[in-house]
Coordinates of C-alpha atoms and ligand atoms in Angstrom, one line a residue:
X1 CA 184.0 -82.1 110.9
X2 CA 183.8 -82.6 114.5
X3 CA 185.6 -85.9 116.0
X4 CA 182.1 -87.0 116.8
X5 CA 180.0 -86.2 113.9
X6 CA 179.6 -88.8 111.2
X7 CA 177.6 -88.9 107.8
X8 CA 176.7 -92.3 108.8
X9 CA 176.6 -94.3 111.7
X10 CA 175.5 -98.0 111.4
X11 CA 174.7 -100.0 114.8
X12 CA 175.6 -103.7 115.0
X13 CA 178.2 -105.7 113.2
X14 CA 176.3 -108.8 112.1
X15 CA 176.5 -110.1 108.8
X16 CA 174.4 -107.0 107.7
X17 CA 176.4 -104.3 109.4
X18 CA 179.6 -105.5 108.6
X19 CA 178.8 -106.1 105.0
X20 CA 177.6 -102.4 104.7
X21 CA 180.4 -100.7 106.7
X22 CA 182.8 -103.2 104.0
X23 CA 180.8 -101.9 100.8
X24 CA 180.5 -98.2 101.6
X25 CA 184.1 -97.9 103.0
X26 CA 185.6 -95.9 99.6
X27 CA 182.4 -94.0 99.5
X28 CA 183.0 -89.9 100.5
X29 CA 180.9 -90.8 103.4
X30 CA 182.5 -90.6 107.4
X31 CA 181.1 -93.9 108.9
X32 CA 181.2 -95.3 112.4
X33 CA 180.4 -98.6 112.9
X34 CA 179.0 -99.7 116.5
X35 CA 179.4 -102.9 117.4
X36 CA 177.5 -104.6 120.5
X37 CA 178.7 -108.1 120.3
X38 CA 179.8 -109.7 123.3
X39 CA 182.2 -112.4 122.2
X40 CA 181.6 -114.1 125.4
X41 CA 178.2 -114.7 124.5
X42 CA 177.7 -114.6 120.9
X43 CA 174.9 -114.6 119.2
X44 CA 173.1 -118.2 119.0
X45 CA 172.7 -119.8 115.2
X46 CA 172.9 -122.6 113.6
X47 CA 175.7 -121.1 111.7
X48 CA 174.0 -123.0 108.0
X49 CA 174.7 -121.1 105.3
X50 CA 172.4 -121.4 102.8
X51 CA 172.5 -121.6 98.9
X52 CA 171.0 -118.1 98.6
X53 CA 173.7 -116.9 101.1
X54 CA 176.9 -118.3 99.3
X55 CA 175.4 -116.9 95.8
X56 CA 175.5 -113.5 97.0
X57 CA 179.0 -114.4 98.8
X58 CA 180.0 -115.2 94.9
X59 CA 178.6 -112.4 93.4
X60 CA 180.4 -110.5 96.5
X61 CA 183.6 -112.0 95.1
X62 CA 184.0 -113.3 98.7
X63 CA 185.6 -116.6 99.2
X64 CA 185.0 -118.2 102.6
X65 CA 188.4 -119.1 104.4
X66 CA 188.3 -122.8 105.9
X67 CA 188.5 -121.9 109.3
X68 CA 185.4 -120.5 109.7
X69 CA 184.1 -123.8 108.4
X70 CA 183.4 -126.7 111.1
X71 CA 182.8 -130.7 111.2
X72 CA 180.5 -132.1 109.4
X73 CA 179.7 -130.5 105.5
X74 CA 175.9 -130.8 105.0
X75 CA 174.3 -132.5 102.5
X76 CA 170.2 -133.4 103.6
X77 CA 168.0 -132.6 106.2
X78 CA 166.1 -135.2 108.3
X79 CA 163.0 -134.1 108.9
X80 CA 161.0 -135.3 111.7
X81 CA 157.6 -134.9 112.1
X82 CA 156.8 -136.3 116.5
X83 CA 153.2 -136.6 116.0
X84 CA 152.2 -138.7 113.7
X85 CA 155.8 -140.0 114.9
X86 CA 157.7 -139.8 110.4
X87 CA 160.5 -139.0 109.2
X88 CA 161.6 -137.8 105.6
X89 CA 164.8 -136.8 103.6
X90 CA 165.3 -133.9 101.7
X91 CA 168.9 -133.0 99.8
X92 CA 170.1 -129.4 101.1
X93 CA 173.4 -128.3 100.5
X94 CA 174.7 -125.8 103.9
X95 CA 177.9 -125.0 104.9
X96 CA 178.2 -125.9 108.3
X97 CA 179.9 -122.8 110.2
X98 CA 181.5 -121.8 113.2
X99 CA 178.8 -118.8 113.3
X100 CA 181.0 -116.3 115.7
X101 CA 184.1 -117.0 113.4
X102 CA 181.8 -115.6 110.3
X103 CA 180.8 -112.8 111.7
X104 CA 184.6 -112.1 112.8
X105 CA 185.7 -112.6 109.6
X106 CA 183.2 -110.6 107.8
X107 CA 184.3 -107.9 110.5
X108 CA 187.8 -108.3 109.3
X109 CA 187.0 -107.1 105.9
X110 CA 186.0 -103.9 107.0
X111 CA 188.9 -101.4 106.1
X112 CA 190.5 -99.3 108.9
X113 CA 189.0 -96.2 107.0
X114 CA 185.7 -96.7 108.8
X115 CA 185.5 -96.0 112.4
X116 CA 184.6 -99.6 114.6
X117 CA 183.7 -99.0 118.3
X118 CA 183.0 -101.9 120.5
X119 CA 179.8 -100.6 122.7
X120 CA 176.2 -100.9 122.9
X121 CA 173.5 -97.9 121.2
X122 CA 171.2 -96.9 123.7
X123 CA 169.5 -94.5 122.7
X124 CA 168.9 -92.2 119.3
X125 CA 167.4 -89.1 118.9
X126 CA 166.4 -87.0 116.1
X127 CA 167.6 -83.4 116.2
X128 CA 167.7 -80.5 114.3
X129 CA 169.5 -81.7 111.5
X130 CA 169.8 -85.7 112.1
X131 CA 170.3 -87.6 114.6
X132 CA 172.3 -88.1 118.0
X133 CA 173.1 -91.4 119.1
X134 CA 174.3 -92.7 122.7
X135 CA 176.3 -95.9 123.3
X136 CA 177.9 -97.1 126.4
X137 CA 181.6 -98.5 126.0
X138 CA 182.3 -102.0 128.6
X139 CA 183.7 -99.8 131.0
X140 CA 180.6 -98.2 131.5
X141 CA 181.6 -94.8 129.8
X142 CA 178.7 -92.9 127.5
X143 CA 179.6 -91.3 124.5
X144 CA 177.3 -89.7 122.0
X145 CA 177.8 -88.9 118.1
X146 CA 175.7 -87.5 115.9
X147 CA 175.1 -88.1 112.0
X148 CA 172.6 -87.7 109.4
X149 CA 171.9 -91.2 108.4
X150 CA 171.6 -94.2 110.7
X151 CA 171.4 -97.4 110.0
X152 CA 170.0 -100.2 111.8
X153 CA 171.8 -103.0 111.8
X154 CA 170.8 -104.4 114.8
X155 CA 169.1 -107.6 114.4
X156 CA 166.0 -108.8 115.9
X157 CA 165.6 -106.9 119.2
X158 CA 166.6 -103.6 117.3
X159 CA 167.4 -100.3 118.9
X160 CA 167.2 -98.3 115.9
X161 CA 164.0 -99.8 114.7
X162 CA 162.3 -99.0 117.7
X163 CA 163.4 -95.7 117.8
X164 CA 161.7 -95.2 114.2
X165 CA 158.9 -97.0 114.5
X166 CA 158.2 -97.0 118.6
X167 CA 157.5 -99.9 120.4
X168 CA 153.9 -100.2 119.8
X169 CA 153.6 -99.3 116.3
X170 CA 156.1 -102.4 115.8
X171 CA 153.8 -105.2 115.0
X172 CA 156.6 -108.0 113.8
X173 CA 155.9 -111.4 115.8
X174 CA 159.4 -112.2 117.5
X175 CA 159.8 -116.0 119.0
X176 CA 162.1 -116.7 121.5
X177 CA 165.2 -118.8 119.9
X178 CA 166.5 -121.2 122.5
X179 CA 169.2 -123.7 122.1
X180 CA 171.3 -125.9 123.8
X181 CA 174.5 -127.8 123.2
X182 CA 175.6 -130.8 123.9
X183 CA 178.5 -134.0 123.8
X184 CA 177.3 -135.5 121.0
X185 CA 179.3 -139.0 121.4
X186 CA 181.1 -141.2 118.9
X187 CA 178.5 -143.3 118.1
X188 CA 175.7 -140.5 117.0
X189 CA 175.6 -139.7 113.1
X190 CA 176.0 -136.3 113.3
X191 CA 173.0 -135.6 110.9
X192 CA 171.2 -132.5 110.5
X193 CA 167.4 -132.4 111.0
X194 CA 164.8 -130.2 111.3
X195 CA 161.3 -131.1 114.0
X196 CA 158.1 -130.4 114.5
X197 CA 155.7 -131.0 116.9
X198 CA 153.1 -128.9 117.7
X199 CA 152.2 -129.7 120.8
X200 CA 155.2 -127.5 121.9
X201 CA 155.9 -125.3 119.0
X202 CA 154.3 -123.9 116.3
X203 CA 157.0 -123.6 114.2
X204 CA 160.0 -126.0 113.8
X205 CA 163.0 -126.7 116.0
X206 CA 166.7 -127.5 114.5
X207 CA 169.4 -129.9 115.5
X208 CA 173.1 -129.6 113.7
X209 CA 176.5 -131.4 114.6
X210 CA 179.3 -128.9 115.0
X211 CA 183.1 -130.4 116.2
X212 CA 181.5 -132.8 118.6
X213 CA 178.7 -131.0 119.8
X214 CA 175.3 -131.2 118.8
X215 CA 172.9 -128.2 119.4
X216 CA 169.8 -128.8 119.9
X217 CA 167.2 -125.5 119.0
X218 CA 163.8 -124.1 118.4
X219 CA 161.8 -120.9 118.3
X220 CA 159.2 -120.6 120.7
X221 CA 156.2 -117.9 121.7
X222 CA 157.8 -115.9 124.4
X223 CA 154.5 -116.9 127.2
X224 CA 156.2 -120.0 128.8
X225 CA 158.9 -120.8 126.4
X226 CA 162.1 -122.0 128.1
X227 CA 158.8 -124.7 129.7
X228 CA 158.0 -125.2 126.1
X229 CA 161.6 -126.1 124.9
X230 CA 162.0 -128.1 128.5
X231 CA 159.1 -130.5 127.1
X232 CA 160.1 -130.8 123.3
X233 CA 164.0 -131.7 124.1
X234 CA 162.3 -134.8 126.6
X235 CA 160.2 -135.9 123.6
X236 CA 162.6 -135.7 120.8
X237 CA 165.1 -137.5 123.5
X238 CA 163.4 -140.6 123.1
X239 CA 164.6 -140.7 119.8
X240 CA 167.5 -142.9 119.3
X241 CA 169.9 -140.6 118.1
X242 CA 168.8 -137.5 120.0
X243 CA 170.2 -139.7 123.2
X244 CA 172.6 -136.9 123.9
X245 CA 169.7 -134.6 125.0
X246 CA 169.1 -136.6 127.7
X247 CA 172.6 -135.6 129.3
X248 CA 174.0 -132.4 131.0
X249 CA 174.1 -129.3 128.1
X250 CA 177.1 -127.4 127.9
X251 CA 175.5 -124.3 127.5
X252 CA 172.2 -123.2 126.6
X253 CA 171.7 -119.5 124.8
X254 CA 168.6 -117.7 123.6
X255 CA 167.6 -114.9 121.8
X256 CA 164.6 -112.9 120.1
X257 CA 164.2 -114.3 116.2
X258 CA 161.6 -112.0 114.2
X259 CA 159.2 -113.4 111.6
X260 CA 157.5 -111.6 109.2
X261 CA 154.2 -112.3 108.3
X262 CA 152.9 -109.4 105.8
X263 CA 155.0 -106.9 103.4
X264 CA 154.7 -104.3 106.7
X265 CA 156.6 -106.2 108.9
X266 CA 159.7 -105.4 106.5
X267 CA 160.4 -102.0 107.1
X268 CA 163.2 -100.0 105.4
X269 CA 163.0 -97.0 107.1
X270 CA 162.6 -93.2 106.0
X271 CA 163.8 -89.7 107.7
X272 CA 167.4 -90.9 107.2
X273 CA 167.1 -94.1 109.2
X274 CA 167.5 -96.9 107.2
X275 CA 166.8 -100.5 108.1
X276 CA 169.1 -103.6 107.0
X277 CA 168.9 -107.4 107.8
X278 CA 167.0 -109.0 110.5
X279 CA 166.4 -105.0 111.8
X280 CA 163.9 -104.9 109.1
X281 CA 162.3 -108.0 109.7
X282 CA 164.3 -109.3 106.4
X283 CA 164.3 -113.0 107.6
X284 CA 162.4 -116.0 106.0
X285 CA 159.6 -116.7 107.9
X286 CA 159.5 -120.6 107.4
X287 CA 163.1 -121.8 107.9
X288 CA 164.4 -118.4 110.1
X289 CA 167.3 -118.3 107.5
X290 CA 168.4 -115.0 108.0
X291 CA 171.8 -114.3 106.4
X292 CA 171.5 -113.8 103.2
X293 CA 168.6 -111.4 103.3
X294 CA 171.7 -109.7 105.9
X295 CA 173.8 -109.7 102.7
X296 CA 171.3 -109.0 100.0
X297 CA 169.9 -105.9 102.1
X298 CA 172.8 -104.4 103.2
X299 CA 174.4 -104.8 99.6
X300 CA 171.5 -103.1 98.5
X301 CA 171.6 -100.6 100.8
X302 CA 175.0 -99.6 100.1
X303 CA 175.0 -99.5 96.3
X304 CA 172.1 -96.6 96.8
X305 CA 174.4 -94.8 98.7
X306 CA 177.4 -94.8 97.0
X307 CA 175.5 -93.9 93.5
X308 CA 174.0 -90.7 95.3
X309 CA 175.4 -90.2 98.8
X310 CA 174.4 -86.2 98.9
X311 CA 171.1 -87.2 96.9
X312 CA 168.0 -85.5 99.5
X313 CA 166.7 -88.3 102.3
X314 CA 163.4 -89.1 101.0
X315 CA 165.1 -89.9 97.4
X316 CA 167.5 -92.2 99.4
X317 CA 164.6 -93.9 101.0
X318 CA 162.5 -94.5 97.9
X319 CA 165.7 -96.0 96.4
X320 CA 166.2 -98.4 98.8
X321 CA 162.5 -99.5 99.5
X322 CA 162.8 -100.0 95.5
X323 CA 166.3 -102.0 95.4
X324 CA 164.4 -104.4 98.2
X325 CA 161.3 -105.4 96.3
X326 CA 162.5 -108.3 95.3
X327 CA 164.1 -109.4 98.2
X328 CA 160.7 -108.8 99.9
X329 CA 158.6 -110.6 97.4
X330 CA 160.8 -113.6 97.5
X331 CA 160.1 -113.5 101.9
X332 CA 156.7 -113.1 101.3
X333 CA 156.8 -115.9 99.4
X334 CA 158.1 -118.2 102.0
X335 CA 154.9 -116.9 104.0
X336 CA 153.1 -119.8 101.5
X337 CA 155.4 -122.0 102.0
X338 CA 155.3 -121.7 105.3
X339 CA 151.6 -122.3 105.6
X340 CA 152.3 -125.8 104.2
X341 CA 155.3 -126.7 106.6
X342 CA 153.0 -125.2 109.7
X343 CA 149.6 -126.5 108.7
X344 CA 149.6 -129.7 110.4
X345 CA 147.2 -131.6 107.5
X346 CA 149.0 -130.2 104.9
X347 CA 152.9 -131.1 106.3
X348 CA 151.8 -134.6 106.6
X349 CA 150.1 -134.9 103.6
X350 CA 153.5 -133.9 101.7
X351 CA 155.5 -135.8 103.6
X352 CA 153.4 -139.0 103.5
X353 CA 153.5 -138.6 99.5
X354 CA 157.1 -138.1 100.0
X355 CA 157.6 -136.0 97.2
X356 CA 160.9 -134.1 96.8
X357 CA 162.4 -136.7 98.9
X358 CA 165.7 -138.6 99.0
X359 CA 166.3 -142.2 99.6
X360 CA 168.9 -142.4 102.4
X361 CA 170.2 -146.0 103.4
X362 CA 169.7 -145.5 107.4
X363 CA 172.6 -147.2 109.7
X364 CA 170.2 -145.6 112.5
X365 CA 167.0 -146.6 111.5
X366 CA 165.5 -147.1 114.6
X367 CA 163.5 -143.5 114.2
X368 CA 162.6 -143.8 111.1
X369 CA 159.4 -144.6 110.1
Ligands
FAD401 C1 168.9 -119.6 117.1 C2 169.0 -119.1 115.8 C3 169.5 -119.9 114.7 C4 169.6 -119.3 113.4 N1 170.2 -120.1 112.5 C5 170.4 -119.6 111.3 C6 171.1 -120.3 110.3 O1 171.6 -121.4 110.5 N2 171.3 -119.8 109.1 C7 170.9 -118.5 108.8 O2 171.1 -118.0 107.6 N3 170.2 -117.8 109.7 C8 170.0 -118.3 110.9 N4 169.4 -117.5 111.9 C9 169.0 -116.1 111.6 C10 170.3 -115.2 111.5 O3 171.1 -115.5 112.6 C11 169.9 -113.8 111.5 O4 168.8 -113.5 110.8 C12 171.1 -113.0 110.9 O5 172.2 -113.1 111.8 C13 170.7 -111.5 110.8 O6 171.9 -110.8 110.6 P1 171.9 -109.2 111.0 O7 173.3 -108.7 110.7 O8 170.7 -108.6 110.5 O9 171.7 -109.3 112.6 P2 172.5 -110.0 113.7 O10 173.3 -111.1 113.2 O11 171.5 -110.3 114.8 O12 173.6 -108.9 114.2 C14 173.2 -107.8 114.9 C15 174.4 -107.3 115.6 O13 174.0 -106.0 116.2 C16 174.5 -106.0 117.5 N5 173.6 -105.2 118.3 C17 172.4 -105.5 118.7 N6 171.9 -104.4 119.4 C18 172.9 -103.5 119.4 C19 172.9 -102.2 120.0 N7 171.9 -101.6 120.7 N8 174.1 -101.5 119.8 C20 175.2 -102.0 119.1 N9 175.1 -103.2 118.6 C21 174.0 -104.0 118.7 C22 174.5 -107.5 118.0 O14 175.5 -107.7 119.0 C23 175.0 -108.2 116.7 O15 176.4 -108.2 116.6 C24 169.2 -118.0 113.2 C25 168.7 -117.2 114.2 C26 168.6 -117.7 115.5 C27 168.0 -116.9 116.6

């Protein structure tokens, strides 16, 4: 085989790309993994990981080491509804992470027998028998490899999808996910809460404490949205213990964040592309938690082609689009549950009743109500 032909080449090296190229490693197959991540701006998170995500860690046989963890552990969400101005408890149980040191460390675990090349995929093109795929190196160089199967694994602003479905036949909604960090100050509980107020988002915005620094996020529709975030950090600065919003951020980051609304936004692919993680739209629509559907995809993804890796395209396909139903379903879902967090009536109406809610003794109770 050619030095640049491979029988797989997966783009991106997020949890869901890393996790593959890990899991199909001892499989016959040739893989190059292409990874666009520029450590200098990583991608922005919250860097919570959920319940769902540390089962599928366990049944990975995966054990987290400590230093990816960071200051405070996680144990309810405060959430905060700005207008009518009330706030509820609700017990969660997260890992707080240092998001950049996951994905490094999940990186780590792929062996050296799969090919890892630090560059961006620009473009990919079907030919005769697959596909040829161009990526540009930092330096600036181009190189192209071709393969049979692709796989993207290239988050929400994906290359690869767009390349299988082109960009107008794509109908996922994507937000823009902006967020900002901050000193948060001795004095400020670092708590973890979740906000809403519609009169600046539809959906709901995030604050977390890591090592001192509070971040402060939210998704947004793309018309106007850094004005839309500008507005909501004033208002939830009034609160007490947001003070820190109302000083100098050290940074602020932002990305595209996709939310699926219908089974068709999840797309698995076909023709020998296939779609993991937030790629496929495979992210809950009502909290934007987005790893473990990363893990659970890719997972499933790569137990299809290690039990057939010569089996024809089409079979491959139908295998995967089956192994993901339930993954799906279980998104889909969270569309209903959605509809309750983001119907204004109905949020308030189960908050007011305060029904699956803790009892937290406040030592900042000024914004609660
Ligand atoms: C602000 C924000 C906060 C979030 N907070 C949480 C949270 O707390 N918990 C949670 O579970 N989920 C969270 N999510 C969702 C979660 O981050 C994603 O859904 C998850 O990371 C998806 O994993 P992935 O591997 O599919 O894609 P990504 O993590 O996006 O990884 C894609 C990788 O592909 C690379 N890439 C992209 N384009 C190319 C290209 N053309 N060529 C080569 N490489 C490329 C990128 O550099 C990146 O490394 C959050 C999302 C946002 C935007």
């Amino acid at each position: 085989m050619p030095q640049d032909t491979y029988d797989l080449v997966i783009v991106g090296a997020g949890p869901a790309g890393a996790n593959l190229a890990r899991l199909l490693a001892d499989s016959p197959l040739r893989l190059l993994l292409i990874d666009g991540q520029n450590e200098q701006t990583p991608k922005p998170c919250g860097g919570l990981l959920a319940p769902d995500a540390q089962t599928v860690l366990a049944e990975m046989d995966l054990t987290l080491p400590r230093d990816v963890l960071v200051d405070p552990q996680i144990f309810s969400v405060r959430t905060i509804d700005l207008v009518p101005s009330r706030t509820r408890f609700y017990a969660r149980r997260y890992l707080n992470m240092d998001r950049l040191a996951f994905d490094r460390w999940l990186l780590s675990l792929v062996p050296s027998s799969v090919d890892v090349v630090r560059g961006l995929c620009r473009t990919v093109a079907r030919t005769s028998d697959g596909y040829s795929l161009c990526y540009r190196l930092a330096d600036g160089t181009e190189n192209t490899v071709h393969t049979r199967i692709v796989v993207g694994a290239d988050g929400a602003n994906s290359t690869v999808r767009r390349a299988l479905l082109g960009k107008r036949r794509d109908r996922i909604l994507r937000y823009v996910a902006i967020q900002q960090w901050f000193d948060s100050g001795s004095e400020i509980n670092p708590f973890y809460s979740c906000i809403f107020d519609e009169q600046t988002s539809p959906v709901c915005s995030w604050s977390v404490h890591k090592d001192g620094s509070m971040i402060f996020g939210g998704c947004f529709p793309q018309k106007q949205c850094r004005a839309h975030f500008d507005e909501q950090r004033r208002r939830v600065g009034q609160l007490p213990s947001f003070a820190p919003l109302n000083t100098q951020p050290k940074k602020t980051e932002a990305c595209l964040v996709c939310r699926p609304r219908r089974m068709r936004d999840m797309i698995t692919g076909r023709d020998g592309i296939f779609l993991v993680g937030e790629a496929a739209g495979l992210i809950s629509p009502s909290s934007f938690e987005g790893i473990s559907p990363a893990l659970i995809s890719s997972r499933a993804l790569a137990s299809v082609l290690k039990k057939a890796p010569d089996a024809n395209l089409p079979v491959l396909s139908r295998a995967y689009r089956r192994a993901t139903v339930r993954l799906r379903y279980r998104l889909l879902g969270k569309c209903i549950k959605r509809i309750f967090m983001y119907t204004p009536l109905l949020r308030r109406l189960a908050m007011k009743s305060g029904l699956l809610t803790i009892r937290v003794e406040q030592s900042d109770a000024a914004d609660m109500h």
